[in-house]
């Protein structure tokens, strides 16, 4: 079994900062990617940021320069530092891990954490 547990969401004023964290536990052969997605009601879930096993990162254009994704050395954790938050960043944020288990590549999701940015 694989479990992803997110933390760090909440309410913040526009211009403020939040840090989201995601801890992965369970068994797998290798971890290919960890990422953050977000979703607002009535819209598709969208990629916010991702970091692969080699350390390469990519970001949605809307968060480039404001958000930073980083993995914690020696731990299966990923963080999303969100600065200069805007009301349009309001969403439920989900952690995703792409893992190799039993010779298959599988996606796993956390339960989501609410981020609300007030204007």
Coordinates of N, CA and C in Angstrom, one line a residue:
X1 N 0.8 -1.2 0.0 CA 0.0 0.0 0.0 C 0.9 1.2 0.0
X2 N 0.4 2.3 -0.6 CA 1.1 3.5 -0.7 C 0.1 4.6 -0.1
X3 N 0.6 5.5 0.7 CA -0.2 6.6 1.2 C 0.6 7.9 1.1
X4 N -0.2 8.9 0.6 CA 0.3 10.2 0.5 C -0.5 11.1 1.5
X5 N 0.2 11.8 2.4 CA -0.5 12.6 3.3 C 0.0 14.1 3.1
X6 N -1.0 15.0 2.8 CA -0.7 16.4 2.6 C -0.9 17.2 3.9
X7 N -0.2 18.3 4.0 CA -0.5 19.2 5.1 C -0.1 20.6 4.6
X8 N -0.6 21.6 5.4 CA -0.1 23.0 5.1 C -1.1 23.9 4.5
X9 N -2.2 23.4 4.1 CA -3.2 24.3 3.4 C -3.8 25.2 4.5
X10 N -4.6 26.2 4.0 CA -5.3 27.1 4.9 C -5.7 28.4 4.2
X11 N -6.0 29.4 5.0 CA -6.5 30.7 4.5 C -5.4 31.7 4.6
X12 N -5.2 32.4 3.6 CA -4.1 33.4 3.6 C -4.6 34.6 2.7
X13 N -4.1 35.8 3.1 CA -4.4 37.0 2.3 C -3.6 37.1 1.0
X14 N -4.1 37.7 0.0 CA -3.4 37.9 -1.2 C -2.0 38.5 -0.9
X15 N -1.0 38.0 -1.6 CA 0.4 38.5 -1.3 C 1.1 37.7 -0.3
X16 N 0.4 36.8 0.4 CA 1.0 36.0 1.5 C 1.6 34.7 0.9
X17 N 2.1 33.9 1.9 CA 2.8 32.7 1.5 C 2.2 31.5 2.3
X18 N 2.3 30.3 1.7 CA 2.0 29.1 2.4 C 3.0 28.0 1.9
X19 N 3.2 27.0 2.7 CA 4.0 25.9 2.3 C 3.2 24.6 2.4
X20 N 3.0 23.9 1.4 CA 2.4 22.6 1.4 C 3.4 21.5 1.5
X21 N 3.1 20.5 2.2 CA 4.0 19.3 2.3 C 3.2 18.0 2.0
X22 N 4.0 17.1 1.5 CA 3.4 15.8 1.2 C 4.4 14.7 1.6
X23 N 3.9 13.8 2.4 CA 4.8 12.7 2.8 C 4.3 11.4 2.3
X24 N 5.2 10.7 1.6 CA 4.8 9.4 1.0 C 5.3 8.2 1.9
X25 N 4.5 7.2 2.0 CA 4.9 6.0 2.8 C 4.3 4.8 2.0
X26 N 5.0 3.7 2.3 CA 4.6 2.4 1.7 C 5.8 1.7 1.0
X27 N 5.5 0.9 0.1 CA 6.6 0.2 -0.6 C 6.5 0.4 -2.1
X28 N 7.7 0.6 -2.7 CA 7.8 0.7 -4.1 C 9.2 0.5 -4.5
X29 N 9.4 0.3 -5.8 CA 10.8 0.0 -6.3 C 11.5 1.3 -6.5
X30 N 10.9 2.3 -7.1 CA 11.5 3.6 -7.4 C 10.4 4.6 -7.5
X31 N 10.8 5.9 -7.2 CA 9.9 7.0 -7.3 C 10.3 7.8 -8.5
X32 N 9.4 7.9 -9.5 CA 9.8 8.7 -10.7 C 9.6 10.2 -10.6
X33 N 8.4 10.5 -10.1 CA 8.0 11.9 -10.0 C 7.1 12.2 -8.8
X34 N 7.3 13.4 -8.2 CA 6.3 13.8 -7.3 C 5.8 15.2 -7.8
X35 N 4.6 15.4 -7.6 CA 4.0 16.6 -8.2 C 2.9 17.2 -7.3
X36 N 2.5 18.4 -7.6 CA 1.3 19.0 -7.0 C 0.4 19.4 -8.2
X37 N -0.9 19.1 -8.0 CA -1.9 19.5 -8.8 C -2.9 20.4 -8.0
X38 N -3.8 21.0 -8.7 CA -4.9 21.7 -8.0 C -6.2 21.7 -8.9
X39 N -7.3 21.8 -8.2 CA -8.6 21.7 -8.8 C -9.5 22.7 -8.1
X40 N -10.3 23.4 -9.0 CA -11.4 24.2 -8.5 C -12.7 23.6 -9.0
X41 N -13.8 23.8 -8.3 CA -15.1 23.2 -8.7 C -15.4 23.5 -10.1
X42 N -15.8 22.5 -10.9 CA -16.2 22.7 -12.3 C -15.1 22.7 -13.3
X43 N -13.9 22.6 -12.8 CA -12.7 22.6 -13.7 C -11.9 21.3 -13.6
X44 N -11.1 21.0 -14.6 CA -10.2 19.9 -14.5 C -9.1 20.1 -13.6
X45 N -8.6 19.0 -13.0 CA -7.4 19.1 -12.2 C -6.2 19.5 -13.1
X46 N -5.4 20.5 -12.6 CA -4.3 21.0 -13.4 C -3.0 20.8 -12.7
X47 N -1.9 20.6 -13.5 CA -0.6 20.5 -12.9 C -0.1 21.8 -12.4
X48 N 0.4 21.9 -11.2 CA 1.0 23.1 -10.7 C 2.5 23.0 -10.8
X49 N 3.1 22.0 -10.3 CA 4.6 21.8 -10.3 C 4.9 20.3 -10.2
X50 N 6.1 20.0 -10.7 CA 6.5 18.6 -10.6 C 8.0 18.5 -10.5
X51 N 8.5 17.5 -9.8 CA 10.0 17.3 -9.8 C 10.2 15.8 -10.0
X52 N 11.2 15.5 -10.9 CA 11.4 14.1 -11.1 C 12.6 13.6 -10.3
X53 N 12.9 12.3 -10.5 CA 13.9 11.6 -9.7 C 15.3 12.3 -10.0
X54 N 15.5 12.9 -11.1 CA 16.8 13.5 -11.5 C 16.9 14.9 -10.9
X55 N 15.8 15.4 -10.3 CA 15.8 16.8 -9.8 C 15.2 17.8 -10.7
X56 N 14.9 17.5 -11.9 CA 14.3 18.5 -12.9 C 12.9 18.9 -12.4
X57 N 12.6 20.2 -12.6 CA 11.4 20.7 -12.1 C 10.7 21.4 -13.3
X58 N 9.3 21.3 -13.3 CA 8.6 22.1 -14.2 C 7.4 22.7 -13.5
X59 N 6.9 23.8 -14.0 CA 5.9 24.6 -13.4 C 4.8 25.1 -14.4
X60 N 3.6 25.2 -13.9 CA 2.6 25.8 -14.7 C 3.0 27.3 -14.9
X61 N 2.7 27.8 -16.1 CA 3.0 29.2 -16.4 C 2.5 30.2 -15.3
X62 N 1.3 29.8 -14.8 CA 0.6 30.7 -13.9 C 1.3 30.9 -12.5
X63 N 2.2 29.9 -12.2 CA 2.8 30.0 -10.9 C 4.3 30.2 -11.0
X64 N 4.9 30.1 -12.3 CA 6.3 30.3 -12.5 C 6.8 31.6 -11.8
X65 N 7.9 31.4 -11.0 CA 8.5 32.6 -10.4 C 7.8 32.8 -9.0
X66 N 6.7 32.2 -8.7 CA 6.1 32.4 -7.4 C 6.1 31.2 -6.5
X67 N 6.0 30.0 -7.2 CA 6.0 28.7 -6.4 C 7.3 28.0 -6.7
X68 N 7.7 27.2 -5.7 CA 8.9 26.4 -5.8 C 8.6 25.0 -5.2
X69 N 8.9 24.0 -6.0 CA 8.7 22.6 -5.6 C 10.1 22.1 -5.2
X70 N 10.2 21.4 -4.1 CA 11.4 20.8 -3.7 C 11.2 19.5 -2.9
X71 N 12.1 18.6 -3.1 CA 12.1 17.4 -2.3 C 13.0 17.5 -1.1
X72 N 12.6 16.8 -0.1 CA 13.5 16.8 1.1 C 14.5 15.7 1.1
X73 N 15.7 16.0 1.2 CA 16.8 14.9 1.0 C 16.6 13.8 2.1
X74 N 16.7 12.6 1.6 CA 16.7 11.5 2.5 C 15.3 11.1 2.9
X75 N 14.3 11.8 2.5 CA 12.9 11.5 2.9 C 12.0 11.5 1.6
X76 N 11.0 10.7 1.7 CA 10.0 10.7 0.6 C 9.0 11.8 0.9
X77 N 9.5 13.0 0.8 CA 8.6 14.2 1.0 C 8.8 15.2 -0.1
X78 N 7.8 15.9 -0.4 CA 7.9 17.0 -1.3 C 7.1 18.2 -0.8
X79 N 7.7 19.4 -1.0 CA 7.1 20.6 -0.5 C 6.8 21.5 -1.7
X80 N 5.8 22.3 -1.5 CA 5.5 23.4 -2.4 C 5.4 24.7 -1.7
X81 N 6.4 25.5 -1.9 CA 6.5 26.8 -1.3 C 5.8 27.8 -2.2
X82 N 4.7 28.4 -1.7 CA 3.9 29.3 -2.5 C 4.0 30.7 -2.0
X83 N 4.5 31.6 -2.8 CA 4.7 33.0 -2.4 C 3.9 33.9 -3.3
X84 N 3.7 35.1 -2.9 CA 2.9 36.1 -3.7 C 1.6 35.5 -4.1
X85 N 0.9 34.9 -3.2 CA -0.4 34.2 -3.6 C -1.4 35.2 -4.1
X86 N -2.2 34.7 -5.0 CA -3.3 35.4 -5.6 C -4.6 34.7 -5.3
X87 N -5.7 35.5 -5.4 CA -7.0 34.8 -5.2 C -7.3 33.7 -6.2
X88 N -6.7 33.8 -7.4 CA -6.9 32.8 -8.4 C -6.1 31.5 -8.1
X89 N -5.3 31.5 -7.0 CA -4.6 30.3 -6.6 C -5.5 29.5 -5.7
X90 N -6.6 30.0 -5.3 CA -7.6 29.3 -4.5 C -8.0 28.0 -5.1
X91 N -7.8 26.9 -4.4 CA -8.1 25.5 -5.0 C -7.9 24.5 -3.9
X92 N -8.3 23.3 -4.3 CA -7.8 22.1 -3.5 C -6.5 21.6 -4.2
X93 N -5.5 21.5 -3.4 CA -4.2 21.1 -3.9 C -4.0 19.6 -3.6
X94 N -3.6 18.9 -4.6 CA -3.4 17.4 -4.5 C -1.9 17.1 -4.7
X95 N -1.4 16.2 -3.9 CA -0.1 15.6 -4.1 C -0.2 14.3 -5.0
X96 N 0.7 14.2 -5.9 CA 0.7 13.0 -6.7 C 2.1 12.4 -6.8
X97 N 2.2 11.1 -6.7 CA 3.5 10.4 -6.8 C 3.4 9.3 -7.9
X98 N 4.4 9.3 -8.8 CA 4.5 8.3 -9.8 C 5.5 7.3 -9.4
X99 N 5.1 6.1 -9.2 CA 6.0 5.1 -8.6 C 6.0 3.8 -9.5
X100 N 7.1 3.2 -9.3 CA 7.3 1.8 -10.0 C 7.1 0.8 -8.9
X101 N 6.1 0.0 -9.1 CA 5.8 -1.1 -8.2 C 5.5 -2.4 -9.0
X102 N 6.1 -3.5 -8.7 CA 5.8 -4.7 -9.4 C 6.0 -4.6 -10.9
X103 N 7.0 -3.9 -11.3 CA 7.3 -3.6 -12.7 C 6.3 -2.8 -13.5
X104 N 5.4 -2.1 -12.7 CA 4.4 -1.3 -13.3 C 4.6 0.2 -12.8
X105 N 4.3 1.1 -13.7 CA 4.3 2.5 -13.2 C 2.8 2.9 -12.8
X106 N 2.7 3.4 -11.6 CA 1.4 3.7 -11.0 C 1.4 5.1 -10.5
X107 N 0.2 5.7 -10.6 CA 0.0 7.0 -10.0 C -0.8 6.8 -8.6
X108 N -0.3 7.6 -7.7 CA -1.0 7.7 -6.4 C -1.3 9.1 -6.0
X109 N -2.4 9.3 -5.4 CA -2.8 10.7 -5.0 C -3.1 10.8 -3.5
X110 N -2.8 12.0 -3.0 CA -3.2 12.3 -1.7 C -4.7 12.7 -1.6
X111 N -5.1 13.1 -0.4 CA -6.6 13.4 -0.2 C -6.9 14.8 -0.6
X112 N -5.9 15.6 -0.7 CA -6.1 17.0 -1.0 C -6.1 17.9 0.2
X113 N -5.7 19.2 0.0 CA -5.7 20.2 1.0 C -6.2 21.5 0.5
X114 N -7.1 22.2 1.2 CA -7.7 23.4 0.7 C -6.7 24.6 0.9
X115 N -6.6 25.4 -0.2 CA -5.8 26.6 -0.1 C -6.8 27.7 -0.5
X116 N -7.0 28.7 0.3 CA -7.9 29.8 0.1 C -7.2 31.1 0.2
X117 N -7.2 31.9 -0.8 CA -6.5 33.2 -0.8 C -7.5 34.3 -0.9
X118 N -7.6 35.1 0.1 CA -8.6 36.2 0.1 C -8.0 37.5 -0.5
X119 N -8.9 38.2 -1.1 CA -8.4 39.5 -1.7 C -8.5 40.6 -0.8

